[in-house]
mmCIF file of C-alpha atoms in Angstrom:
data_model
loop_
_atom_site.group_PDB
_atom_site.id
_atom_site.type_symbol
_atom_site.label_atom_id
_atom_site.label_comp_id
_atom_site.label_asym_id
_atom_site.label_seq_id
_atom_site.Cartn_x
_atom_site.Cartn_y
_atom_site.Cartn_z
ATOM 1 C CA UNK A 1 137.737 144.205 163.410
ATOM 2 C CA UNK A 2 137.364 147.554 161.354
ATOM 3 C CA UNK A 3 139.937 148.750 159.961
ATOM 4 C CA UNK A 4 140.117 152.688 158.793
ATOM 5 C CA UNK A 5 140.885 153.263 155.341
ATOM 6 C CA UNK A 6 142.411 156.416 155.374
ATOM 7 C CA UNK A 7 142.692 158.976 158.232
ATOM 8 C CA UNK A 8 140.923 162.052 157.132
ATOM 9 C CA UNK A 9 138.754 164.583 159.039
ATOM 10 C CA UNK A 10 136.009 161.699 159.146
ATOM 11 C CA UNK A 11 138.141 158.869 160.389
ATOM 12 C CA UNK A 12 140.268 160.174 162.644
ATOM 13 C CA UNK A 13 136.395 161.577 164.698
ATOM 14 C CA UNK A 14 135.504 157.593 164.029
ATOM 15 C CA UNK A 15 139.179 157.106 165.578
ATOM 16 C CA UNK A 16 138.791 158.776 168.835
ATOM 17 C CA UNK A 17 135.596 157.347 169.243
ATOM 18 C CA UNK A 18 137.207 153.673 168.552
ATOM 19 C CA UNK A 19 139.570 154.687 171.304
ATOM 20 C CA UNK A 20 137.246 155.832 173.556
ATOM 21 C CA UNK A 21 135.052 152.961 173.083
ATOM 22 C CA UNK A 22 137.662 150.241 173.054
ATOM 23 C CA UNK A 23 136.897 148.881 170.271
ATOM 24 C CA UNK A 24 139.228 147.477 167.568
ATOM 25 C CA UNK A 25 140.456 148.161 164.605
ATOM 26 C CA UNK A 26 143.499 148.744 162.220
ATOM 27 C CA UNK A 27 144.334 151.732 160.098
ATOM 28 C CA UNK A 28 145.159 151.758 156.615
ATOM 29 C CA UNK A 29 146.640 155.628 154.450
ATOM 30 C CA UNK A 30 148.410 155.118 150.861
ATOM 31 C CA UNK A 31 151.493 155.974 151.038
ATOM 32 C CA UNK A 32 152.285 155.919 154.305
ATOM 33 C CA UNK A 33 151.175 152.933 156.074
ATOM 34 C CA UNK A 34 153.611 150.004 156.669
ATOM 35 C CA UNK A 35 152.541 146.200 155.840
ATOM 36 C CA UNK A 36 154.029 143.715 153.690
ATOM 37 C CA UNK A 37 150.619 142.732 151.603
ATOM 38 C CA UNK A 38 147.289 143.520 151.766
ATOM 39 C CA UNK A 39 146.536 140.200 153.719
ATOM 40 C CA UNK A 40 148.161 141.517 156.130
ATOM 41 C CA UNK A 41 146.087 144.433 156.257
ATOM 42 C CA UNK A 42 142.803 142.646 155.513
ATOM 43 C CA UNK A 43 143.900 139.754 158.106
ATOM 44 C CA UNK A 44 140.633 139.419 160.199
ATOM 45 C CA UNK A 45 138.872 142.704 159.288
ATOM 46 C CA UNK A 46 135.451 142.119 158.521
ATOM 47 C CA UNK A 47 134.453 146.363 157.987
ATOM 48 C CA UNK A 48 136.449 148.571 156.243
ATOM 49 C CA UNK A 49 135.689 152.173 156.879
ATOM 50 C CA UNK A 50 136.619 154.153 153.915
ATOM 51 C CA UNK A 51 137.491 157.741 153.843
ATOM 52 C CA UNK A 52 134.781 160.026 151.021
ATOM 53 C CA UNK A 53 137.483 160.343 148.714
ATOM 54 C CA UNK A 54 139.302 157.753 148.658
ATOM 55 C CA UNK A 55 138.687 155.955 144.987
ATOM 56 C CA UNK A 56 137.150 153.145 144.142
ATOM 57 C CA UNK A 57 139.538 150.885 142.111
ATOM 58 C CA UNK A 58 141.883 151.669 145.160
ATOM 59 C CA UNK A 59 144.312 148.184 145.170
ATOM 60 C CA UNK A 60 143.136 147.776 148.948
ATOM 61 C CA UNK A 61 139.185 148.568 148.042
ATOM 62 C CA UNK A 62 139.415 145.942 145.585
ATOM 63 C CA UNK A 63 140.588 143.384 147.528
ATOM 64 C CA UNK A 64 138.184 143.359 150.021
ATOM 65 C CA UNK A 65 135.431 142.902 147.758
ATOM 66 C CA UNK A 66 136.858 139.752 146.920
ATOM 67 C CA UNK A 67 136.738 138.499 149.698
ATOM 68 C CA UNK A 68 133.522 139.869 150.278
ATOM 69 C CA UNK A 69 134.441 142.474 154.021
ATOM 70 C CA UNK A 70 131.562 145.368 154.263
ATOM 71 C CA UNK A 71 132.540 148.198 152.849
ATOM 72 C CA UNK A 72 131.172 151.810 154.324
ATOM 73 C CA UNK A 73 131.145 154.994 155.101
ATOM 74 C CA UNK A 74 130.769 156.573 158.558
ATOM 75 C CA UNK A 75 127.270 157.631 158.425
ATOM 76 C CA UNK A 76 126.519 153.997 157.699
ATOM 77 C CA UNK A 77 128.818 153.417 160.646
ATOM 78 C CA UNK A 78 126.916 156.438 162.926
ATOM 79 C CA UNK A 79 123.577 155.698 162.290
ATOM 80 C CA UNK A 80 124.492 152.252 163.543
ATOM 81 C CA UNK A 81 125.916 152.440 166.398
ATOM 82 C CA UNK A 82 124.317 156.288 167.084
ATOM 83 C CA UNK A 83 120.927 155.317 166.085
ATOM 84 C CA UNK A 84 119.396 159.194 166.193
ATOM 85 C CA UNK A 85 116.145 159.708 166.768
ATOM 86 C CA UNK A 86 115.093 161.958 164.161
ATOM 87 C CA UNK A 87 117.942 162.180 160.938
ATOM 88 C CA UNK A 88 117.440 164.729 157.996
ATOM 89 C CA UNK A 89 119.753 164.285 155.370
ATOM 90 C CA UNK A 90 120.354 166.544 152.963
ATOM 91 C CA UNK A 91 122.433 165.918 149.319
ATOM 92 C CA UNK A 92 122.328 167.486 145.782
ATOM 93 C CA UNK A 93 124.907 168.566 143.265
ATOM 94 C CA UNK A 94 124.803 172.520 144.519
ATOM 95 C CA UNK A 95 123.331 173.912 147.083
ATOM 96 C CA UNK A 96 123.733 171.512 150.630
ATOM 97 C CA UNK A 97 125.249 173.490 152.291
ATOM 98 C CA UNK A 98 123.555 177.012 152.260
ATOM 99 C CA UNK A 99 120.251 174.492 152.857
ATOM 100 C CA UNK A 100 121.960 172.237 155.350
ATOM 101 C CA UNK A 101 123.345 175.825 157.450
ATOM 102 C CA UNK A 102 119.886 176.999 157.245
ATOM 103 C CA UNK A 103 117.699 174.844 158.006
ATOM 104 C CA UNK A 104 120.178 174.094 161.141
ATOM 105 C CA UNK A 105 119.164 177.547 162.385
ATOM 106 C CA UNK A 106 116.336 177.695 162.020
ATOM 107 C CA UNK A 107 115.750 174.008 163.642
ATOM 108 C CA UNK A 108 118.039 175.347 166.977
ATOM 109 C CA UNK A 109 115.326 175.203 169.390
ATOM 110 C CA UNK A 110 114.385 172.106 168.784
ATOM 111 C CA UNK A 111 117.801 170.170 169.566
ATOM 112 C CA UNK A 112 119.340 169.296 165.527
ATOM 113 C CA UNK A 113 122.521 168.989 165.262
ATOM 114 C CA UNK A 114 124.070 169.516 162.111
ATOM 115 C CA UNK A 115 127.434 167.875 161.172
ATOM 116 C CA UNK A 116 128.013 166.010 157.658
ATOM 117 C CA UNK A 117 130.263 167.751 155.183
ATOM 118 C CA UNK A 118 129.460 170.828 157.266
ATOM 119 C CA UNK A 119 131.197 171.285 160.543
ATOM 120 C CA UNK A 120 132.445 168.772 162.583
ATOM 121 C CA UNK A 121 132.223 165.206 161.325
ATOM 122 C CA UNK A 122 129.630 162.560 162.293
ATOM 123 C CA UNK A 123 131.988 161.159 165.300
ATOM 124 C CA UNK A 124 132.004 164.782 167.191
ATOM 125 C CA UNK A 125 128.472 164.146 168.612
ATOM 126 C CA UNK A 126 127.768 160.537 169.624
ATOM 127 C CA UNK A 127 126.970 161.774 172.880
ATOM 128 C CA UNK A 128 124.431 164.601 171.299
ATOM 129 C CA UNK A 129 121.297 164.103 174.305
ATOM 130 C CA UNK A 130 118.335 165.049 171.720
ATOM 131 C CA UNK A 131 120.007 162.121 168.770
ATOM 132 C CA UNK A 132 118.396 164.792 166.356
ATOM 133 C CA UNK A 133 120.398 165.956 163.314
ATOM 134 C CA UNK A 134 120.537 167.305 160.028
ATOM 135 C CA UNK A 135 123.632 166.002 158.510
ATOM 136 C CA UNK A 136 124.535 167.735 154.858
ATOM 137 C CA UNK A 137 125.724 163.866 152.543
ATOM 138 C CA UNK A 138 128.166 163.752 149.940
ATOM 139 C CA UNK A 139 127.936 161.501 147.028
ATOM 140 C CA UNK A 140 131.273 159.867 148.345
ATOM 141 C CA UNK A 141 129.504 159.109 151.656
ATOM 142 C CA UNK A 142 126.108 157.542 150.798
ATOM 143 C CA UNK A 143 128.064 155.510 147.852
ATOM 144 C CA UNK A 144 128.519 152.269 150.590
ATOM 145 C CA UNK A 145 125.889 153.846 153.228
ATOM 146 C CA UNK A 146 122.712 149.921 153.199
ATOM 147 C CA UNK A 147 120.826 150.513 155.926
ATOM 148 C CA UNK A 148 120.785 154.331 156.792
ATOM 149 C CA UNK A 149 117.318 155.387 156.548
ATOM 150 C CA UNK A 150 116.229 158.959 156.912
ATOM 151 C CA UNK A 151 112.911 160.694 157.916
ATOM 152 C CA UNK A 152 113.541 162.790 155.897
ATOM 153 C CA UNK A 153 115.551 162.285 152.307
ATOM 154 C CA UNK A 154 116.241 166.597 150.406
ATOM 155 C CA UNK A 155 117.534 166.002 147.279
ATOM 156 C CA UNK A 156 118.328 169.229 145.887
ATOM 157 C CA UNK A 157 118.718 168.842 142.164
ATOM 158 C CA UNK A 158 121.377 166.441 140.046
ATOM 159 C CA UNK A 159 123.593 167.103 138.046
ATOM 160 C CA UNK A 160 127.009 165.507 135.791
ATOM 161 C CA UNK A 161 128.599 166.080 138.879
ATOM 162 C CA UNK A 162 131.903 164.037 140.400
ATOM 163 C CA UNK A 163 132.296 161.721 137.125
ATOM 164 C CA UNK A 164 135.726 161.959 137.906
ATOM 165 C CA UNK A 165 135.027 159.456 140.788
ATOM 166 C CA UNK A 166 131.756 157.860 139.731
ATOM 167 C CA UNK A 167 132.470 157.344 136.050
ATOM 168 C CA UNK A 168 129.791 157.534 134.750
ATOM 169 C CA UNK A 169 126.236 159.768 135.440
ATOM 170 C CA UNK A 170 124.376 156.679 136.117
ATOM 171 C CA UNK A 171 126.626 155.552 139.055
ATOM 172 C CA UNK A 172 127.099 158.935 140.538
ATOM 173 C CA UNK A 173 122.416 158.422 140.542
ATOM 174 C CA UNK A 174 122.579 155.174 142.192
ATOM 175 C CA UNK A 175 124.619 156.799 144.789
ATOM 176 C CA UNK A 176 122.243 159.553 145.238
ATOM 177 C CA UNK A 177 119.686 157.724 145.650
ATOM 178 C CA UNK A 178 120.829 155.295 148.208
ATOM 179 C CA UNK A 179 119.221 156.727 151.113
ATOM 180 C CA UNK A 180 115.445 155.931 149.371
ATOM 181 C CA UNK A 181 116.043 151.925 149.142
ATOM 182 C CA UNK A 182 115.580 152.023 153.112
ATOM 183 C CA UNK A 183 113.006 154.948 154.554
ATOM 184 C CA UNK A 184 109.236 153.715 154.295
ATOM 185 C CA UNK A 185 105.727 155.584 154.048
ATOM 186 C CA UNK A 186 106.337 157.115 156.879
ATOM 187 C CA UNK A 187 109.565 158.722 155.732
ATOM 188 C CA UNK A 188 109.382 162.166 153.433
ATOM 189 C CA UNK A 189 110.937 163.015 150.656
ATOM 190 C CA UNK A 190 111.635 166.550 149.429
ATOM 191 C CA UNK A 191 113.122 167.441 145.826
ATOM 192 C CA UNK A 192 112.333 169.190 142.468
ATOM 193 C CA UNK A 193 109.572 169.355 141.576
ATOM 194 C CA UNK A 194 110.693 170.175 137.870
ATOM 195 C CA UNK A 195 113.576 167.929 137.762
ATOM 196 C CA UNK A 196 112.145 165.221 134.749
ATOM 197 C CA UNK A 197 114.742 162.232 136.136
ATOM 198 C CA UNK A 198 114.274 163.458 140.346
ATOM 199 C CA UNK A 199 110.586 162.879 139.508
ATOM 200 C CA UNK A 200 110.693 159.668 138.148
ATOM 201 C CA UNK A 201 112.518 158.427 140.866
ATOM 202 C CA UNK A 202 110.458 160.032 143.343
ATOM 203 C CA UNK A 203 107.428 157.684 142.287
ATOM 204 C CA UNK A 204 109.801 154.367 142.081
ATOM 205 C CA UNK A 205 109.586 154.702 145.978
ATOM 206 C CA UNK A 206 106.889 154.364 148.877
ATOM 207 C CA UNK A 207 107.635 157.406 150.416
ATOM 208 C CA UNK A 208 105.985 160.473 151.501
ATOM 209 C CA UNK A 209 106.829 163.472 148.450
ATOM 210 C CA UNK A 210 107.050 166.506 148.992
ATOM 211 C CA UNK A 211 108.257 168.089 145.868
ATOM 212 C CA UNK A 212 109.047 172.226 146.495
ATOM 213 C CA UNK A 213 108.925 174.436 143.385
ATOM 214 C CA UNK A 214 108.933 178.437 143.214
ATOM 215 C CA UNK A 215 105.543 177.454 142.281
ATOM 216 C CA UNK A 216 103.983 177.722 145.499
ATOM 217 C CA UNK A 217 105.687 180.519 147.059
ATOM 218 C CA UNK A 218 104.681 182.246 150.278
ATOM 219 C CA UNK A 219 106.988 184.616 150.690
ATOM 220 C CA UNK A 220 108.848 187.242 148.768
ATOM 221 C CA UNK A 221 111.665 186.402 147.429
ATOM 222 C CA UNK A 222 112.544 190.480 146.396
ATOM 223 C CA UNK A 223 112.741 190.374 150.243
ATOM 224 C CA UNK A 224 116.106 187.958 150.610
ATOM 225 C CA UNK A 225 119.487 188.691 151.274
ATOM 226 C CA UNK A 226 120.037 185.734 149.145
ATOM 227 C CA UNK A 227 120.283 185.702 145.023
ATOM 228 C CA UNK A 228 119.596 183.953 142.529
ATOM 229 C CA UNK A 229 116.924 181.554 141.303
ATOM 230 C CA UNK A 230 118.975 178.629 142.680
ATOM 231 C CA UNK A 231 118.302 180.174 145.676
ATOM 232 C CA UNK A 232 115.028 180.857 145.965
ATOM 233 C CA UNK A 233 114.468 176.846 145.497
ATOM 234 C CA UNK A 234 116.911 176.718 149.035
ATOM 235 C CA UNK A 235 114.352 178.509 150.306
ATOM 236 C CA UNK A 236 111.385 177.095 149.459
ATOM 237 C CA UNK A 237 113.513 173.255 150.341
ATOM 238 C CA UNK A 238 113.478 174.795 153.779
ATOM 239 C CA UNK A 239 110.076 176.023 153.775
ATOM 240 C CA UNK A 240 108.922 172.377 152.975
ATOM 241 C CA UNK A 241 111.214 170.611 154.949
ATOM 242 C CA UNK A 242 109.292 173.201 158.359
ATOM 243 C CA UNK A 243 105.841 171.471 157.131
ATOM 244 C CA UNK A 244 107.571 168.109 156.549
ATOM 245 C CA UNK A 245 108.232 168.747 160.648
ATOM 246 C CA UNK A 246 105.086 170.510 160.995
ATOM 247 C CA UNK A 247 106.174 174.009 162.402
ATOM 248 C CA UNK A 248 104.351 176.820 161.403
ATOM 249 C CA UNK A 249 106.173 178.640 158.796
ATOM 250 C CA UNK A 250 105.026 182.320 160.167
ATOM 251 C CA UNK A 251 107.189 181.988 162.795
ATOM 252 C CA UNK A 252 110.183 181.476 160.749
ATOM 253 C CA UNK A 253 109.950 183.864 158.235
ATOM 254 C CA UNK A 254 111.695 187.086 159.143
ATOM 255 C CA UNK A 255 115.194 184.970 160.213
ATOM 256 C CA UNK A 256 114.519 183.324 156.855
ATOM 257 C CA UNK A 257 114.301 186.669 155.359
ATOM 258 C CA UNK A 258 117.641 188.039 157.010
ATOM 259 C CA UNK A 259 119.718 184.694 156.159
ATOM 260 C CA UNK A 260 123.110 185.381 154.804
ATOM 261 C CA UNK A 261 124.812 184.144 151.888
ATOM 262 C CA UNK A 262 127.374 181.654 153.133
ATOM 263 C CA UNK A 263 130.832 182.562 152.779
ATOM 264 C CA UNK A 264 132.401 182.096 149.124
ATOM 265 C CA UNK A 265 128.958 181.242 147.937
ATOM 266 C CA UNK A 266 128.000 184.293 145.907
ATOM 267 C CA UNK A 267 129.325 186.230 148.670
ATOM 268 C CA UNK A 268 128.689 189.971 148.118
ATOM 269 C CA UNK A 269 132.772 191.885 148.879
ATOM 270 C CA UNK A 270 130.842 195.402 148.705
ATOM 271 C CA UNK A 271 127.625 195.767 149.392
ATOM 272 C CA UNK A 272 124.257 196.776 146.884
ATOM 273 C CA UNK A 273 124.551 200.828 147.576
ATOM 274 C CA UNK A 274 127.643 201.389 147.895
ATOM 275 C CA UNK A 275 130.396 200.131 145.128
ATOM 276 C CA UNK A 276 131.795 201.315 142.548
ATOM 277 C CA UNK A 277 132.437 197.844 141.187
ATOM 278 C CA UNK A 278 130.649 195.471 142.972
ATOM 279 C CA UNK A 279 132.769 191.873 143.561
ATOM 280 C CA UNK A 280 131.786 188.303 144.295
ATOM 281 C CA UNK A 281 132.976 185.567 145.408
ATOM 282 C CA UNK A 282 132.183 182.528 144.678
ATOM 283 C CA UNK A 283 134.383 180.199 144.838
ATOM 284 C CA UNK A 284 132.256 177.237 146.222
ATOM 285 C CA UNK A 285 131.995 177.612 142.225
ATOM 286 C CA UNK A 286 133.942 173.978 141.715
ATOM 287 C CA UNK A 287 132.417 172.569 137.989
ATOM 288 C CA UNK A 288 130.755 174.515 135.445
ATOM 289 C CA UNK A 289 127.074 174.328 136.967
ATOM 290 C CA UNK A 290 127.763 176.294 139.437
ATOM 291 C CA UNK A 291 128.516 178.632 136.831
ATOM 292 C CA UNK A 292 126.479 179.044 135.143
ATOM 293 C CA UNK A 293 124.100 179.441 138.158
ATOM 294 C CA UNK A 294 126.049 182.075 138.975
ATOM 295 C CA UNK A 295 126.026 183.833 135.999
ATOM 296 C CA UNK A 296 122.640 183.800 135.962
ATOM 297 C CA UNK A 297 122.080 185.081 139.070
ATOM 298 C CA UNK A 298 123.733 188.215 138.921
ATOM 299 C CA UNK A 299 122.167 189.226 135.592
ATOM 300 C CA UNK A 300 118.971 188.612 137.293
ATOM 301 C CA UNK A 301 119.970 190.689 139.974
ATOM 302 C CA UNK A 302 121.656 193.668 138.374
ATOM 303 C CA UNK A 303 120.449 193.385 135.021
ATOM 304 C CA UNK A 304 122.130 196.230 134.259
ATOM 305 C CA UNK A 305 125.723 196.146 135.077
ATOM 306 C CA UNK A 306 128.490 194.457 132.924
ATOM 307 C CA UNK A 307 129.712 191.442 134.286
ATOM 308 C CA UNK A 308 133.845 190.072 134.470
ATOM 309 C CA UNK A 309 134.534 186.499 134.834
ATOM 310 C CA UNK A 310 136.977 185.154 135.846
ATOM 311 C CA UNK A 311 136.876 181.064 135.026
ATOM 312 C CA UNK A 312 139.842 178.234 135.977
ATOM 313 C CA UNK A 313 141.426 176.386 138.048
ATOM 314 C CA UNK A 314 142.429 171.956 138.508
ATOM 315 C CA UNK A 315 140.734 170.217 135.021
ATOM 316 C CA UNK A 316 138.011 167.734 135.455
ATOM 317 C CA UNK A 317 135.985 165.452 133.331
ATOM 318 C CA UNK A 318 132.970 167.992 132.533
ATOM 319 C CA UNK A 319 131.882 169.371 129.976
ATOM 320 C CA UNK A 320 133.436 172.752 129.479
ATOM 321 C CA UNK A 321 130.912 173.946 125.902
ATOM 322 C CA UNK A 322 128.081 173.802 129.025
ATOM 323 C CA UNK A 323 129.644 177.603 128.904
ATOM 324 C CA UNK A 324 129.158 178.275 125.350
ATOM 325 C CA UNK A 325 125.246 180.282 125.902
ATOM 326 C CA UNK A 326 127.226 181.792 129.076
ATOM 327 C CA UNK A 327 129.407 184.128 126.954
ATOM 328 C CA UNK A 328 126.941 186.565 125.300
ATOM 329 C CA UNK A 329 126.437 188.615 129.028
ATOM 330 C CA UNK A 330 129.514 188.997 129.696
ATOM 331 C CA UNK A 331 131.693 191.881 128.659
ATOM 332 C CA UNK A 332 135.231 190.123 130.136
ATOM 333 C CA UNK A 333 136.518 186.807 130.788
ATOM 334 C CA UNK A 334 139.423 185.875 132.774
ATOM 335 C CA UNK A 335 141.276 182.974 132.606
ATOM 336 C CA UNK A 336 144.052 180.830 134.858
ATOM 337 C CA UNK A 337 144.868 177.682 135.465
ATOM 338 C CA UNK A 338 144.374 173.944 133.730
ATOM 339 C CA UNK A 339 141.132 174.341 133.661
ATOM 340 C CA UNK A 340 141.260 178.046 132.504
ATOM 341 C CA UNK A 341 143.430 176.818 129.567
ATOM 342 C CA UNK A 342 140.164 174.495 128.485
ATOM 343 C CA UNK A 343 137.624 177.295 129.314
ATOM 344 C CA UNK A 344 139.650 179.559 126.661
ATOM 345 C CA UNK A 345 139.015 176.840 123.516
ATOM 346 C CA UNK A 346 135.219 178.435 123.606
ATOM 347 C CA UNK A 347 135.636 181.814 124.185
ATOM 348 C CA UNK A 348 136.215 183.901 121.409
ATOM 349 C CA UNK A 349 136.109 187.638 122.653
ATOM 350 C CA UNK A 350 138.374 189.668 125.720
ATOM 351 C CA UNK A 351 139.596 187.467 126.661
ATOM 352 C CA UNK A 352 141.943 187.028 129.149
ATOM 353 C CA UNK A 353 144.797 184.476 130.379
ATOM 354 C CA UNK A 354 146.932 183.667 133.236
ATOM 355 C CA UNK A 355 149.314 180.603 134.211
ATOM 356 C CA UNK A 356 147.639 181.516 138.183
ATOM 357 C CA UNK A 357 145.119 182.329 140.134
ATOM 358 C CA UNK A 358 148.163 185.478 141.579
ATOM 359 C CA UNK A 359 149.339 186.863 138.646
ATOM 360 C CA UNK A 360 145.877 186.479 137.571
ATOM 361 C CA UNK A 361 144.370 189.116 140.285
ATOM 362 C CA UNK A 362 147.735 191.190 140.504
ATOM 363 C CA UNK A 363 146.353 192.398 136.530
ATOM 364 C CA UNK A 364 142.792 192.712 137.653
ATOM 365 C CA UNK A 365 144.217 195.300 140.691
ATOM 366 C CA UNK A 366 144.764 197.940 137.523
ATOM 367 C CA UNK A 367 142.215 197.327 135.892
ATOM 368 C CA UNK A 368 139.422 200.658 135.117
ATOM 369 C CA UNK A 369 136.002 199.065 135.624
ATOM 370 C CA UNK A 370 133.635 201.831 135.158
ATOM 371 C CA UNK A 371 130.553 202.308 138.192
ATOM 372 C CA UNK A 372 128.501 199.314 138.669
ATOM 373 C CA UNK A 373 131.115 196.835 136.851
ATOM 374 C CA UNK A 374 130.337 193.238 138.178
ATOM 375 C CA UNK A 375 133.288 191.088 139.133
ATOM 376 C CA UNK A 376 132.688 187.490 139.765
ATOM 377 C CA UNK A 377 135.041 184.542 140.606
ATOM 378 C CA UNK A 378 132.816 181.557 139.446
ATOM 379 C CA UNK A 379 135.454 179.073 138.851
ATOM 380 C CA UNK A 380 134.012 176.324 137.231
ATOM 381 C CA UNK A 381 136.347 174.492 138.301
ATOM 382 C CA UNK A 382 138.376 172.543 141.847
ATOM 383 C CA UNK A 383 140.459 175.072 143.213
ATOM 384 C CA UNK A 384 143.255 171.779 144.342
ATOM 385 C CA UNK A 385 145.391 173.169 141.855
ATOM 386 C CA UNK A 386 146.563 175.679 143.480
ATOM 387 C CA UNK A 387 144.975 175.233 146.715
ATOM 388 C CA UNK A 388 144.036 173.110 149.811
ATOM 389 C CA UNK A 389 139.796 173.757 149.534
ATOM 390 C CA UNK A 390 137.379 176.216 147.858
ATOM 391 C CA UNK A 391 137.724 178.083 151.452
ATOM 392 C CA UNK A 392 141.106 178.418 151.196
ATOM 393 C CA UNK A 393 141.108 179.514 146.859
ATOM 394 C CA UNK A 394 137.783 182.088 147.990
ATOM 395 C CA UNK A 395 139.818 184.291 151.457
ATOM 396 C CA UNK A 396 142.763 183.811 148.636
ATOM 397 C CA UNK A 397 140.696 185.694 146.510
ATOM 398 C CA UNK A 398 139.383 188.298 148.751
ATOM 399 C CA UNK A 399 143.261 188.381 150.383
ATOM 400 C CA UNK A 400 144.687 190.117 146.798
ATOM 401 C CA UNK A 401 142.161 192.664 146.102
ATOM 402 C CA UNK A 402 142.539 195.998 146.207
ATOM 403 C CA UNK A 403 139.155 196.188 147.051
ATOM 404 C CA UNK A 404 139.616 200.115 148.849
ATOM 405 C CA UNK A 405 140.465 201.600 145.586
ATOM 406 C CA UNK A 406 137.679 200.399 144.158
ATOM 407 C CA UNK A 407 135.104 202.172 146.779
ATOM 408 C CA UNK A 408 133.601 205.498 145.896
#
């Protein structure tokens, strides 16, 4: 019998599938489900399907491991039950959603469906006719996989991320490379050529290797709607994937050039040729690495602009000192929340602090910016101190800016 541990979006979809197919299961939610003890919970359980965000230290999981009960997440169950005809998995510390969305649009004619961390959960697509999937995979999803075997596995990058969950960088890496363990020479691994760590990992597996880099470029990056070197690498990832699928790249170039940045990911709120002040919503920046990428992207795209950077959010275990090299490129920095307090320790000039984002934006609406200034909202921390998601945070940012008075 199955145990659904947690009823988030993923496991709620699994539950619906179980109900429709008369599959027996139990449900356990920390703090909600009443059982006298864990023996009652785990009795007759063979497999636990863990909601991705549940911590590995939970008492239930520790008890289950002692009993040698198998623990998986929805992607492993999906792979075993559905047995996809073709599976592309996309992972990495940053950039997963952009690459997954771009591939999904490009491969719609090939009857691929996107799922995972993007869109609807996996078990909403068990009846997808072609059984061809592009799945955005987090480390939380991958860490308990055992048989998952993608036809193409894309690993965009690896940074020291989600250490609150994985505790060590080694554990995080182990989660990210899980799909490689089942892949064969017929399967393709797409990864950054210039990343020494990932390249070394690639060399230890007998898979077809397609490393991507800017050097191989056959497109004009200046014509892209996307900005930043990281997005140029994302585009090269997509091109390598098309090559792996034997799809003519020339037929897809027009779409690639016109692909718009996704919401909350270096989203320009005013068009480049019509601002008094350019506001950029990068609420997806939930760690300092993403902020570094965001600032560098703005510097490269708008080299003569003064940058006003907004930092802050939920405090997590990360290296906040990494912000120091960027400070010389920033005109003013506005910090908020607990993470903002920590960022302030490494910033010495033109810095302002606010208790919350609403207070910060209220102040910002009265600042007299000058033409060609860029206000970059790239918080460098999670949103869960004030919001349910980075999307909610980004929407709040947009709605609470008095943008009309900024226009010429």
